[in-house]
Amino acid sequence: MIEKFTNYLKTKITLTDEQVDLISRDLKVKSFEKNELILSQGDTSSKTYFVLDGLMRSYSIDSKGKAHIIQFAPEGWWLSERNSMFNQASDFYIDAIEATKVVIIPKDYFTEGAKYVDGFNELNINMLNNAIRFMQKRINMLLSATAEERYLDFIRLYPNLTLRVPQWMIASYLGITPESLSRVRKDLANKHFR
């Protein structure tokens, strides 16, 4: 299973077999059951997860008990809680929406890997920059886009999730009610079939 992860890395950076062995030795594969809670709000964890199979999400719960989904992580995506990685209380929960297999990435993985692989630090910086850009776009969409625009962006970003997650989760991610999501989907279907 680690091979799926190292193959992913090989799409980003050139690695020899020896380097793959060196950067793989501290990695672990872990399975989570459907609906298993992985990280609770207020906890700390120095782990990052790379999803091999399955689906995870990060979310918060407001004072009224309503979930607000921050990110979905299907196969080939990374998920972590940044506060938690720096020994601060987590702002979010992480759970498995489906039965999920992940590679657990230790906090110092890229620092250690840079000792063996030229360009490993740059890969880490690029990934962090991509994550920042993703979150900036997400914030902008929530603040300024219509519900329809947000839904279309969701479909572009997560093309296979509309059939894998309940509609209330998609609505939560979009910052709208499930009823509003139903209207958006109906309006889009009507536009498409005219």
JSON list of C-alpha atoms in Angstrom, two decimals, residues 54-183:
[
{"chain": "A", "resi": 54, "resn": "GLY", "atom": "CA", "xyz": [-11.81, 5.78, 1.05]},
{"chain": "A", "resi": 55, "resn": "LEU", "atom": "CA", "xyz": [-12.91, 9.24, 2.10]},
{"chain": "A", "resi": 56, "resn": "MET", "atom": "CA", "xyz": [-12.26, 11.51, 5.07]},
{"chain": "A", "resi": 57, "resn": "ARG", "atom": "CA", "xyz": [-13.47, 14.95, 6.10]},
{"chain": "A", "resi": 58, "resn": "SER", "atom": "CA", "xyz": [-12.46, 17.73, 8.45]},
{"chain": "A", "resi": 59, "resn": "TYR", "atom": "CA", "xyz": [-15.20, 19.76, 10.09]},
{"chain": "A", "resi": 60, "resn": "SER", "atom": "CA", "xyz": [-16.19, 21.89, 13.03]},
{"chain": "A", "resi": 61, "resn": "ILE", "atom": "CA", "xyz": [-19.36, 21.87, 15.10]},
{"chain": "A", "resi": 62, "resn": "ASP", "atom": "CA", "xyz": [-20.88, 25.18, 16.13]},
{"chain": "A", "resi": 63, "resn": "SER", "atom": "CA", "xyz": [-22.58, 26.02, 19.44]},
{"chain": "A", "resi": 64, "resn": "LYS", "atom": "CA", "xyz": [-25.92, 24.88, 18.01]},
{"chain": "A", "resi": 65, "resn": "GLY", "atom": "CA", "xyz": [-24.54, 21.46, 17.10]},
{"chain": "A", "resi": 66, "resn": "LYS", "atom": "CA", "xyz": [-24.40, 22.13, 13.36]},
{"chain": "A", "resi": 67, "resn": "ALA", "atom": "CA", "xyz": [-21.48, 20.62, 11.41]},
{"chain": "A", "resi": 68, "resn": "HIS", "atom": "CA", "xyz": [-19.47, 22.83, 9.05]},
{"chain": "A", "resi": 69, "resn": "ILE", "atom": "CA", "xyz": [-17.36, 20.77, 6.66]},
{"chain": "A", "resi": 70, "resn": "ILE", "atom": "CA", "xyz": [-14.01, 22.37, 5.90]},
{"chain": "A", "resi": 71, "resn": "GLN", "atom": "CA", "xyz": [-12.56, 19.79, 3.52]},
{"chain": "A", "resi": 72, "resn": "PHE", "atom": "CA", "xyz": [-13.19, 16.40, 2.00]},
{"chain": "A", "resi": 73, "resn": "ALA", "atom": "CA", "xyz": [-10.19, 14.14, 1.35]},
{"chain": "A", "resi": 74, "resn": "PRO", "atom": "CA", "xyz": [-10.82, 11.38, -1.21]},
{"chain": "A", "resi": 75, "resn": "GLU", "atom": "CA", "xyz": [-8.15, 9.09, -2.64]},
{"chain": "A", "resi": 76, "resn": "GLY", "atom": "CA", "xyz": [-4.90, 10.89, -3.43]},
{"chain": "A", "resi": 77, "resn": "TRP", "atom": "CA", "xyz": [-5.62, 13.82, -1.11]},
{"chain": "A", "resi": 78, "resn": "TRP", "atom": "CA", "xyz": [-3.83, 14.94, 2.07]},
{"chain": "A", "resi": 79, "resn": "LEU", "atom": "CA", "xyz": [-5.55, 15.86, 5.31]},
{"chain": "A", "resi": 80, "resn": "SER", "atom": "CA", "xyz": [-4.20, 17.27, 8.57]},
{"chain": "A", "resi": 81, "resn": "GLU", "atom": "CA", "xyz": [-5.13, 19.75, 11.25]},
{"chain": "A", "resi": 82, "resn": "ARG", "atom": "CA", "xyz": [-2.42, 22.39, 11.31]},
{"chain": "A", "resi": 83, "resn": "ASN", "atom": "CA", "xyz": [-2.98, 23.72, 14.85]},
{"chain": "A", "resi": 84, "resn": "SER", "atom": "CA", "xyz": [-2.83, 20.21, 16.19]},
{"chain": "A", "resi": 85, "resn": "MET", "atom": "CA", "xyz": [0.47, 19.55, 14.41]},
{"chain": "A", "resi": 86, "resn": "PHE", "atom": "CA", "xyz": [2.05, 22.34, 16.45]},
{"chain": "A", "resi": 87, "resn": "ASN", "atom": "CA", "xyz": [0.82, 21.07, 19.82]},
{"chain": "A", "resi": 88, "resn": "GLN", "atom": "CA", "xyz": [-2.15, 23.42, 19.92]},
{"chain": "A", "resi": 89, "resn": "ALA", "atom": "CA", "xyz": [-5.71, 22.28, 20.44]},
{"chain": "A", "resi": 90, "resn": "SER", "atom": "CA", "xyz": [-7.36, 21.19, 17.21]},
{"chain": "A", "resi": 91, "resn": "ASP", "atom": "CA", "xyz": [-10.06, 23.49, 15.86]},
{"chain": "A", "resi": 92, "resn": "PHE", "atom": "CA", "xyz": [-11.56, 20.66, 13.83]},
{"chain": "A", "resi": 93, "resn": "TYR", "atom": "CA", "xyz": [-12.70, 17.07, 13.89]},
{"chain": "A", "resi": 94, "resn": "ILE", "atom": "CA", "xyz": [-11.47, 14.52, 11.37]},
{"chain": "A", "resi": 95, "resn": "ASP", "atom": "CA", "xyz": [-13.39, 11.36, 10.59]},
{"chain": "A", "resi": 96, "resn": "ALA", "atom": "CA", "xyz": [-13.73, 8.65, 7.96]},
{"chain": "A", "resi": 97, "resn": "ILE", "atom": "CA", "xyz": [-16.89, 8.97, 5.87]},
{"chain": "A", "resi": 98, "resn": "GLU", "atom": "CA", "xyz": [-16.18, 5.57, 4.32]},
{"chain": "A", "resi": 99, "resn": "ALA", "atom": "CA", "xyz": [-13.92, 2.70, 5.29]},
{"chain": "A", "resi": 100, "resn": "THR", "atom": "CA", "xyz": [-10.56, 4.35, 4.64]},
{"chain": "A", "resi": 101, "resn": "LYS", "atom": "CA", "xyz": [-6.89, 3.40, 4.32]},
{"chain": "A", "resi": 102, "resn": "VAL", "atom": "CA", "xyz": [-4.28, 6.08, 4.83]},
{"chain": "A", "resi": 103, "resn": "VAL", "atom": "CA", "xyz": [-0.55, 6.50, 4.97]},
{"chain": "A", "resi": 104, "resn": "ILE", "atom": "CA", "xyz": [0.34, 8.23, 8.22]},
{"chain": "A", "resi": 105, "resn": "ILE", "atom": "CA", "xyz": [2.95, 10.90, 7.56]},
{"chain": "A", "resi": 106, "resn": "PRO", "atom": "CA", "xyz": [5.02, 11.96, 10.61]},
{"chain": "A", "resi": 107, "resn": "LYS", "atom": "CA", "xyz": [5.42, 15.69, 11.31]},
{"chain": "A", "resi": 108, "resn": "ASP", "atom": "CA", "xyz": [9.12, 15.73, 10.40]},
{"chain": "A", "resi": 109, "resn": "TYR", "atom": "CA", "xyz": [8.72, 13.60, 7.25]},
{"chain": "A", "resi": 110, "resn": "PHE", "atom": "CA", "xyz": [9.75, 16.25, 4.73]},
{"chain": "A", "resi": 111, "resn": "THR", "atom": "CA", "xyz": [12.58, 17.60, 6.88]},
{"chain": "A", "resi": 112, "resn": "GLU", "atom": "CA", "xyz": [14.01, 14.10, 7.27]},
{"chain": "A", "resi": 113, "resn": "GLY", "atom": "CA", "xyz": [13.34, 13.21, 3.64]},
{"chain": "A", "resi": 114, "resn": "ALA", "atom": "CA", "xyz": [15.29, 16.26, 2.47]},
{"chain": "A", "resi": 115, "resn": "LYS", "atom": "CA", "xyz": [18.42, 14.61, 3.88]},
{"chain": "A", "resi": 116, "resn": "TYR", "atom": "CA", "xyz": [18.07, 11.90, 1.22]},
{"chain": "A", "resi": 117, "resn": "VAL", "atom": "CA", "xyz": [16.22, 13.56, -1.65]},
{"chain": "A", "resi": 118, "resn": "ASP", "atom": "CA", "xyz": [17.17, 16.78, -3.42]},
{"chain": "A", "resi": 119, "resn": "GLY", "atom": "CA", "xyz": [14.07, 18.89, -3.90]},
{"chain": "A", "resi": 120, "resn": "PHE", "atom": "CA", "xyz": [12.08, 17.32, -1.05]},
{"chain": "A", "resi": 121, "resn": "ASN", "atom": "CA", "xyz": [11.87, 20.64, 0.82]},
{"chain": "A", "resi": 122, "resn": "GLU", "atom": "CA", "xyz": [10.70, 22.36, -2.36]},
{"chain": "A", "resi": 123, "resn": "LEU", "atom": "CA", "xyz": [8.03, 19.69, -2.79]},
{"chain": "A", "resi": 124, "resn": "ASN", "atom": "CA", "xyz": [6.82, 20.39, 0.75]},
{"chain": "A", "resi": 125, "resn": "ILE", "atom": "CA", "xyz": [6.77, 24.14, 0.12]},
{"chain": "A", "resi": 126, "resn": "ASN", "atom": "CA", "xyz": [4.84, 23.64, -3.14]},
{"chain": "A", "resi": 127, "resn": "MET", "atom": "CA", "xyz": [2.30, 21.44, -1.37]},
{"chain": "A", "resi": 128, "resn": "LEU", "atom": "CA", "xyz": [1.87, 23.98, 1.44]},
{"chain": "A", "resi": 129, "resn": "ASN", "atom": "CA", "xyz": [1.46, 26.78, -1.12]},
{"chain": "A", "resi": 130, "resn": "ASN", "atom": "CA", "xyz": [-1.17, 24.73, -2.96]},
{"chain": "A", "resi": 131, "resn": "ALA", "atom": "CA", "xyz": [-3.02, 24.15, 0.32]},
{"chain": "A", "resi": 132, "resn": "ILE", "atom": "CA", "xyz": [-2.97, 27.88, 1.09]},
{"chain": "A", "resi": 133, "resn": "ARG", "atom": "CA", "xyz": [-4.25, 28.71, -2.40]},
{"chain": "A", "resi": 134, "resn": "PHE", "atom": "CA", "xyz": [-7.00, 26.09, -2.00]},
{"chain": "A", "resi": 135, "resn": "MET", "atom": "CA", "xyz": [-8.13, 27.60, 1.30]},
{"chain": "A", "resi": 136, "resn": "GLN", "atom": "CA", "xyz": [-7.97, 31.17, -0.03]},
{"chain": "A", "resi": 137, "resn": "LYS", "atom": "CA", "xyz": [-10.15, 30.19, -2.98]},
{"chain": "A", "resi": 138, "resn": "ARG", "atom": "CA", "xyz": [-12.53, 28.34, -0.67]},
{"chain": "A", "resi": 139, "resn": "ILE", "atom": "CA", "xyz": [-12.89, 31.38, 1.61]},
{"chain": "A", "resi": 140, "resn": "ASN", "atom": "CA", "xyz": [-13.46, 33.64, -1.39]},
{"chain": "A", "resi": 141, "resn": "MET", "atom": "CA", "xyz": [-16.13, 31.29, -2.79]},
{"chain": "A", "resi": 142, "resn": "LEU", "atom": "CA", "xyz": [-17.94, 31.18, 0.57]},
{"chain": "A", "resi": 143, "resn": "LEU", "atom": "CA", "xyz": [-17.86, 34.97, 0.85]},
{"chain": "A", "resi": 144, "resn": "SER", "atom": "CA", "xyz": [-18.65, 36.04, -2.69]},
{"chain": "A", "resi": 145, "resn": "ALA", "atom": "CA", "xyz": [-19.99, 33.23, -4.90]},
{"chain": "A", "resi": 146, "resn": "THR", "atom": "CA", "xyz": [-23.61, 32.26, -5.38]},
{"chain": "A", "resi": 147, "resn": "ALA", "atom": "CA", "xyz": [-24.82, 28.88, -4.16]},
{"chain": "A", "resi": 148, "resn": "GLU", "atom": "CA", "xyz": [-24.86, 27.68, -7.77]},
{"chain": "A", "resi": 149, "resn": "GLU", "atom": "CA", "xyz": [-21.28, 28.83, -8.37]},
{"chain": "A", "resi": 150, "resn": "ARG", "atom": "CA", "xyz": [-20.16, 27.11, -5.16]},
{"chain": "A", "resi": 151, "resn": "TYR", "atom": "CA", "xyz": [-21.87, 23.87, -6.19]},
{"chain": "A", "resi": 152, "resn": "LEU", "atom": "CA", "xyz": [-20.31, 23.96, -9.67]},
{"chain": "A", "resi": 153, "resn": "ASP", "atom": "CA", "xyz": [-16.90, 24.56, -8.09]},
{"chain": "A", "resi": 154, "resn": "PHE", "atom": "CA", "xyz": [-17.52, 21.61, -5.73]},
{"chain": "A", "resi": 155, "resn": "ILE", "atom": "CA", "xyz": [-18.28, 19.36, -8.72]},
{"chain": "A", "resi": 156, "resn": "ARG", "atom": "CA", "xyz": [-15.10, 20.55, -10.46]},
{"chain": "A", "resi": 157, "resn": "LEU", "atom": "CA", "xyz": [-12.98, 20.01, -7.36]},
{"chain": "A", "resi": 158, "resn": "TYR", "atom": "CA", "xyz": [-14.58, 16.73, -6.26]},
{"chain": "A", "resi": 159, "resn": "PRO", "atom": "CA", "xyz": [-16.06, 15.20, -9.45]},
{"chain": "A", "resi": 160, "resn": "ASN", "atom": "CA", "xyz": [-16.85, 11.80, -7.92]},
{"chain": "A", "resi": 161, "resn": "LEU", "atom": "CA", "xyz": [-18.20, 12.83, -4.53]},
{"chain": "A", "resi": 162, "resn": "THR", "atom": "CA", "xyz": [-21.78, 13.74, -5.39]},
{"chain": "A", "resi": 163, "resn": "LEU", "atom": "CA", "xyz": [-22.69, 10.04, -5.32]},
{"chain": "A", "resi": 164, "resn": "ARG", "atom": "CA", "xyz": [-20.46, 9.15, -2.35]},
{"chain": "A", "resi": 165, "resn": "VAL", "atom": "CA", "xyz": [-21.55, 11.62, 0.31]},
{"chain": "A", "resi": 166, "resn": "PRO", "atom": "CA", "xyz": [-24.98, 12.54, 1.67]},
{"chain": "A", "resi": 167, "resn": "GLN", "atom": "CA", "xyz": [-26.50, 15.75, 0.33]},
{"chain": "A", "resi": 168, "resn": "TRP", "atom": "CA", "xyz": [-26.47, 17.35, 3.79]},
{"chain": "A", "resi": 169, "resn": "MET", "atom": "CA", "xyz": [-22.66, 17.03, 3.83]},
{"chain": "A", "resi": 170, "resn": "ILE", "atom": "CA", "xyz": [-22.35, 18.71, 0.44]},
{"chain": "A", "resi": 171, "resn": "ALA", "atom": "CA", "xyz": [-24.68, 21.47, 1.65]},
{"chain": "A", "resi": 172, "resn": "SER", "atom": "CA", "xyz": [-22.59, 21.86, 4.81]},
{"chain": "A", "resi": 173, "resn": "TYR", "atom": "CA", "xyz": [-19.41, 22.18, 2.73]},
{"chain": "A", "resi": 174, "resn": "LEU", "atom": "CA", "xyz": [-21.10, 24.79, 0.53]},
{"chain": "A", "resi": 175, "resn": "GLY", "atom": "CA", "xyz": [-22.42, 26.77, 3.50]},
{"chain": "A", "resi": 176, "resn": "ILE", "atom": "CA", "xyz": [-26.06, 26.36, 2.47]},
{"chain": "A", "resi": 177, "resn": "THR", "atom": "CA", "xyz": [-29.04, 24.34, 3.66]},
{"chain": "A", "resi": 178, "resn": "PRO", "atom": "CA", "xyz": [-29.90, 20.96, 2.10]},
{"chain": "A", "resi": 179, "resn": "GLU", "atom": "CA", "xyz": [-33.10, 22.57, 0.78]},
{"chain": "A", "resi": 180, "resn": "SER", "atom": "CA", "xyz": [-31.08, 25.28, -0.98]},
{"chain": "A", "resi": 181, "resn": "LEU", "atom": "CA", "xyz": [-28.84, 22.60, -2.47]},
{"chain": "A", "resi": 182, "resn": "SER", "atom": "CA", "xyz": [-31.92, 20.79, -3.81]},
{"chain": "A", "resi": 183, "resn": "ARG", "atom": "CA", "xyz": [-33.09, 24.03, -5.47]}
]
